[in-house]
Every structure is written in C-alpha cells, then in structure tokens.
C-alpha cells in the first residue's frame, strides 16, 4: 500500500530519512480494526520519530502519522485515538507506563490503511469533516487536557500561550476563547500574531515581551526559548502547564521565584479516550472550526514536513488521501 515512512533514524538530517513509497499491506489481528485513512495530520512528534527520539532502532522502517480520520470496512466514520495501552488496565491510559503512541510500536496513519485496537477507533461526530477530525487526536487532545483537566483555570481568568501558530498553540487559543478565558499569546512574527488574533486571542505579544500584568496560567510547549518569560509572567500561585520542549528541555528552573511565589509546574501528556470524546463534543457544540494552515495530498507530504521543520506553521498541517 501507499505510505509515508521513516526508513531509519537520522538525528542530524531527519528529512533525509523520509520516504514516500510503498509498504506491505497490514494484517488485522483479533480485537483490531483497519481504518481506511481519509485524512491524517502532521505533528512535531513525526519529526522526533525521523530523528529516532522516543522509538527503538529495531522498530524502523516505521510509517509516520499519529493522527487520522477515516472509515472502517463497514463504512463507520471514525477518529483515531493514538494512545495504545494495556486494555486490561482501567483508568487513565496516559498514566500506563507501557502505553505507546501510534508510530512508536504500531505503524502510523500516513498510509492507505492503519490497523489499531478496536477501542482506538472513536466514532466521528456527524458533519465533522475528515480533515478537521484528523487534527483532534494529538495536538487538540493535548491542548484540551492542558486547559480543562490540568490547568484549573476558570472562565474569565487569563491564560498565556507561548507560540502562536503551532498545532497545540492554535488549539489552545481556539479552545480557550470558546471556554471564556482571556487569551494572551506570544508569537515570533507579526503574521503569527495576526493569526492568533484571528483565532480569538484578546492580546498578542512578541516572544519575551513584557506583559501589561501577570497571568493565571501559562501554556508551554516551547521550553528553553520561552521558559524564563513564562516564569516571570505568572501571578503568585499561578501554574505553568507544560507538554513540550521544542527549543530544548533544560531551561533554568528559577527555584527562588518558584517557591517564593508558590508557582506550580504541571506536566501534561496527550489525553484519555474519554477526553477525546469530550473534545469532539465540545468542538461540535461550540462550532469551533479547527485551524488548518496547509492541506496537501499525502503524496506531497514532504512539503508539509519541510514547512514544519522550518517553523512555517499556520495551524495544523493535514494530508488528504
Ligand atoms: N506531551 C504531549 O502529549 C505532546 C503532544 C503534542 C505536542 N507535544 C510537543 O509540543 C511541541 C509543539 O508541538 P506542535 O505539534 O504544536 O508543533 P508545531 O506545530 O511545529 O508548533 C511549534 C510551536 O512552537 C513555537 N516555537 C518553536 N520554537 C520557538 C522558539 N524558539 N521561540 C518561540 N516559540 C517557538 C512556535 O511558535 P510561533 O508560532 O511563534 O512560531 C509554534 O507555536 C513539540 O515539542 C511536541 O513534541 C507534546
């Protein structure tokens, strides 16, 4: 079948490991279903996979793509839930130490078909397009959990999103606005700040710019480049919710500020299957149109990877099959 995959890990030149070609048709073990992929979205995670981060060398070649939407053999329209855990463990899948994400052990969604455990095929709300459904499973689910499960923010409080145009950032802006937060955003260029404004940000700032007042919570996926600003941005007792570290994972901790102002640093990863179902309901009932910055046929996936690697994001990048 047609597939876009990582041939081998390449830490220094990840795009050299990207192949647009053919992979064997997958088998469907008991308890699993095949999803005929209609749309799939790109995440920074796919670039980490090309670099060999978070995946064992022996798992290559690996079809990329954590997210997607499509149809089962019987025509049922589904959204793919990318976290695969031990089905015998009840409770929060994201806390299962043996959980994996599609493309770590299971082959991914950038292909004609993807095989997943049956519970990972979540019914798609009527009227939600395949492209918009395909962005829900990773970036949007991560943003949903950061905002609604982890941050403790109430409508009316002020949130700062570090980074304007990325997948998680645009989801946070749109979800925060729909939920009644005051949404402030930093962005690296005027274009990116304008996008944040279009998506509902109440105020935008250049990266690192002094804010007019301190905020209740900061949403971090950037890491080293923005961490010091995030720490300075918080009210006493405020929280940084962090789910990524694109620019580097080891910023100075500023422990004195942390304990003196009683700040909280909260880690967050993906979300549960139930949270994905709640997200789908929230998006459809509020009428949010998830921002897709670039839509390409899967055959042209390399253009999408190059745009993301260069930081040229404007919402999610989606591949159509
Ligand atoms: N823990 C989880 O479950 C989880 C889930 C999803 C993503 N993540 C992680 O979260 C991160 C973002 O993922 P994504 O898919 O949203 O990536 P993306 O679409 O490529 O977005 C990257 C974002 O980072 C910002 N950024 C990058 N470098 C920056 C710098 N030097 N200074 C300021 N801002 C910078 C960009 O801001 P501008 O708009 O200003 O350019 C943009 O908003 C990745 O590290 C990813 O691995 C984690």
Short mmCIF file of N, CA, C and O and ligand atoms in Angstrom, two decimals, residues 44 48 138 142 163-169 187-188 192 221-222 225-226 243-247 268-270 308 313, ligand 1:
data_model
loop_
_atom_site.label_atom_id
_atom_site.label_comp_id
_atom_site.label_asym_id
_atom_site.label_seq_id
_atom_site.Cartn_x
_atom_site.Cartn_y
_atom_site.Cartn_z
N UNK A 44 4.75 17.56 15.44
CA UNK A 44 6.18 17.61 15.71
C UNK A 44 6.71 16.22 16.08
O UNK A 44 7.85 15.88 15.80
N UNK A 48 10.33 14.13 15.48
CA UNK A 48 11.13 13.44 16.51
C UNK A 48 11.36 11.99 16.07
O UNK A 48 12.44 11.43 16.25
N UNK A 138 -4.07 14.28 18.58
CA UNK A 138 -2.82 14.59 19.30
C UNK A 138 -2.79 16.06 19.74
O UNK A 138 -2.93 16.36 20.93
N UNK A 142 -4.15 17.12 23.34
CA UNK A 142 -3.15 17.61 24.30
C UNK A 142 -3.56 18.98 24.84
O UNK A 142 -3.49 19.23 26.05
N UNK A 163 3.91 30.76 21.87
CA UNK A 163 3.87 30.26 20.49
C UNK A 163 2.47 30.44 19.95
O UNK A 163 1.48 30.12 20.63
N UNK A 164 2.39 30.99 18.73
CA UNK A 164 1.09 31.38 18.19
C UNK A 164 0.54 30.41 17.16
O UNK A 164 -0.65 30.13 17.12
N UNK A 165 1.43 29.89 16.31
CA UNK A 165 0.95 29.29 15.06
C UNK A 165 1.00 27.76 15.04
O UNK A 165 0.56 27.15 14.09
N UNK A 166 1.54 27.15 16.09
CA UNK A 166 1.72 25.70 16.08
C UNK A 166 0.41 24.96 16.30
O UNK A 166 -0.63 25.56 16.60
N UNK A 167 0.47 23.64 16.17
CA UNK A 167 -0.72 22.83 16.32
C UNK A 167 -1.31 22.93 17.72
O UNK A 167 -2.51 23.21 17.89
N UNK A 168 -0.48 22.71 18.75
CA UNK A 168 -1.00 22.77 20.12
C UNK A 168 -1.40 24.21 20.46
O UNK A 168 -2.45 24.45 21.08
N UNK A 169 -0.59 25.18 20.03
CA UNK A 169 -0.87 26.60 20.35
C UNK A 169 -2.21 27.05 19.76
O UNK A 169 -3.02 27.66 20.45
N UNK A 187 3.99 35.42 19.89
CA UNK A 187 4.31 34.85 18.58
C UNK A 187 5.58 35.48 18.05
O UNK A 187 5.90 36.62 18.38
N UNK A 188 6.29 34.72 17.21
CA UNK A 188 7.62 35.16 16.78
C UNK A 188 7.59 36.14 15.63
O UNK A 188 8.63 36.70 15.29
N UNK A 192 2.31 35.62 12.55
CA UNK A 192 1.86 34.61 13.51
C UNK A 192 0.97 35.23 14.58
O UNK A 192 -0.04 34.64 14.98
N UNK A 221 4.85 24.81 25.29
CA UNK A 221 5.36 23.68 24.51
C UNK A 221 6.74 24.02 23.95
O UNK A 221 7.32 23.20 23.25
N UNK A 222 7.25 25.21 24.23
CA UNK A 222 8.47 25.70 23.57
C UNK A 222 9.73 25.34 24.36
O UNK A 222 10.74 24.95 23.79
N UNK A 225 13.50 28.39 25.05
CA UNK A 225 13.42 29.74 24.48
C UNK A 225 12.41 30.64 25.20
O UNK A 225 12.55 31.86 25.19
N UNK A 226 11.42 30.07 25.85
CA UNK A 226 10.36 30.89 26.45
C UNK A 226 10.20 30.69 27.96
O UNK A 226 9.42 31.40 28.60
N UNK A 243 3.67 20.71 28.03
CA UNK A 243 3.52 19.43 27.33
C UNK A 243 4.58 19.24 26.25
O UNK A 243 4.52 18.28 25.50
N UNK A 244 5.53 20.17 26.15
CA UNK A 244 6.55 20.03 25.11
C UNK A 244 7.72 20.93 25.38
O UNK A 244 7.66 21.80 26.27
N UNK A 245 8.80 20.71 24.62
CA UNK A 245 10.03 21.50 24.82
C UNK A 245 10.77 21.59 23.48
O UNK A 245 11.92 21.20 23.39
N UNK A 246 10.09 22.11 22.48
CA UNK A 246 10.63 22.13 21.11
C UNK A 246 12.03 22.74 21.04
O UNK A 246 12.89 22.23 20.33
N UNK A 247 12.27 23.83 21.77
CA UNK A 247 13.55 24.53 21.63
C UNK A 247 14.60 24.03 22.62
O UNK A 247 15.71 24.55 22.65
N UNK A 268 1.87 17.58 31.35
CA UNK A 268 0.64 17.06 30.72
C UNK A 268 1.01 16.34 29.43
O UNK A 268 1.85 16.83 28.66
N UNK A 269 0.41 15.19 29.22
CA UNK A 269 0.70 14.41 28.00
C UNK A 269 -0.58 13.84 27.42
O UNK A 269 -1.37 13.21 28.15
N UNK A 270 -0.80 14.12 26.13
CA UNK A 270 -1.95 13.59 25.39
C UNK A 270 -3.24 13.73 26.20
O UNK A 270 -3.47 14.77 26.80
N UNK A 308 7.01 22.40 8.53
CA UNK A 308 7.05 22.29 9.99
C UNK A 308 8.48 22.41 10.51
O UNK A 308 8.75 23.12 11.49
N UNK A 313 4.53 27.22 10.40
CA UNK A 313 3.21 26.66 10.67
C UNK A 313 2.19 27.79 10.73
O UNK A 313 2.51 28.92 11.06
N1 LIG B 1 3.22 15.78 25.55
C1 LIG B 1 2.38 15.58 24.54
O1 LIG B 1 1.48 14.78 24.63
C2 LIG B 1 2.54 16.39 23.29
C3 LIG B 1 1.52 16.42 22.34
C4 LIG B 1 1.65 17.27 21.23
C5 LIG B 1 2.82 18.01 21.07
N2 LIG B 1 3.82 17.90 22.00
C6 LIG B 1 5.06 18.69 21.86
O2 LIG B 1 4.70 20.07 21.83
C7 LIG B 1 5.58 20.76 20.94
C8 LIG B 1 4.75 21.52 19.89
O3 LIG B 1 4.13 20.58 19.03
P1 LIG B 1 3.30 21.07 17.77
O4 LIG B 1 2.88 19.83 17.05
O5 LIG B 1 2.28 22.05 18.20
O6 LIG B 1 4.45 21.79 16.92
P2 LIG B 1 4.34 22.94 15.82
O7 LIG B 1 3.01 22.88 15.19
O8 LIG B 1 5.55 22.84 14.98
O9 LIG B 1 4.42 24.30 16.68
C9 LIG B 1 5.62 24.79 17.21
C10 LIG B 1 5.29 25.98 18.12
O10 LIG B 1 6.46 26.27 18.89
C11 LIG B 1 6.73 27.64 18.83
N3 LIG B 1 8.21 27.79 18.82
C12 LIG B 1 9.11 26.93 18.30
N4 LIG B 1 10.35 27.37 18.52
C13 LIG B 1 10.24 28.52 19.18
C14 LIG B 1 11.19 29.45 19.68
N5 LIG B 1 12.49 29.28 19.52
N6 LIG B 1 10.72 30.56 20.31
C15 LIG B 1 9.39 30.75 20.48
N7 LIG B 1 8.44 29.88 20.00
C16 LIG B 1 8.87 28.78 19.37
C17 LIG B 1 6.08 28.15 17.55
O11 LIG B 1 5.73 29.49 17.80
P3 LIG B 1 5.44 30.60 16.62
O12 LIG B 1 4.02 30.41 16.26
O13 LIG B 1 5.69 31.90 17.28
O14 LIG B 1 6.39 30.26 15.51
C18 LIG B 1 4.88 27.23 17.40
O15 LIG B 1 3.74 27.77 18.03
C19 LIG B 1 6.53 19.72 20.34
O16 LIG B 1 7.74 19.74 21.05
C20 LIG B 1 5.78 18.42 20.54
O17 LIG B 1 6.65 17.31 20.62
C21 LIG B 1 3.69 17.12 23.10
#
